[in-house]
């Protein structure tokens, strides 16, 4: 049997209640302003989690919507894959706590650490599990609480990152052309230090000194990340289209990782896709890393931008570096 093996049967997303605008960040005492942030990133506001809002709770909210839309009961989920760079704790995986919360008693559950490519990597793994016969129905989530790992005194990073969760249900196809038509994934660990949290893991466990040096927080070389991101996104869009034997003209909508508007515009230009065929919501949600693509997909569906029969190209890149792409027919 040839692709498609799996299709996206349902989607959902959840974000924290609290909205933080660019002016709110400037009011924290950082030397920045609304105009600078909008011009350089396209971000106008983001959602930031408060007490009681965790990666698990946001994921559960998004997952319940996706399951309801797909008409799937918790007991029908075979595998839960959660892409996140900010698990609620380091042991066990947040995915198993989510499994318990949702009552998916038949499932196996695990986290994927691929930063902003987390949902996309998860979708590729989920599709492979369906193809191998291991699973029929897979819940793939991207969820983050990046507000807990950004340095709120660093204007280079805290303006970018945000919290949220997006969920998708992947199911085995039963004939037809609807589903994942092609995929591509790649990484380059030589670029790890361009965007990382140097301390706080097993190599440099938490100490008072580490905290004083703020080494547990995200550090980013913005210009270098920008350069490699544009390159990786261009590679990603080319590879998935080639593998699906399609061209830019066949793409009804590009849903890129919502890192910032300038990277999105450069990606669209490289791919030869005009901006009216590109979905953008970074202005409202900021960069939610692994959650950004599934949030954008659900948002696009709710806005009527993704309809039955459409061909959608997804492209992601993230810390690691990791990058990848999918072509999906809806
Ligand atoms: N407000 C005001 N000024 C700022 C701010 C800010 N928030 N942040 C930086 N500046 C200053 C800099 O300090 C610098 O000042 P200097 O010239 O006196 O040193 C000046 O603005 C220009 O800085 P640049 O870094 O050259 O600004 P640039 O145009 O590159 O924009 C940005 C910075 C937005 C971070 C850009 O480099 C970028 O988009 N990088 C990619 C970031 C990204 O998307 N990361 C996440 C992707 S991966 C993932 O999603 C996991």
Coordinates of C-alpha atoms in Angstrom, one line a residue, residues 63 257 270 309:
X63 CA -6.8 17.0 23.0
X257 CA 6.2 27.3 12.3
X270 CA 11.8 30.9 -1.4
X309 CA -9.6 18.6 -0.8

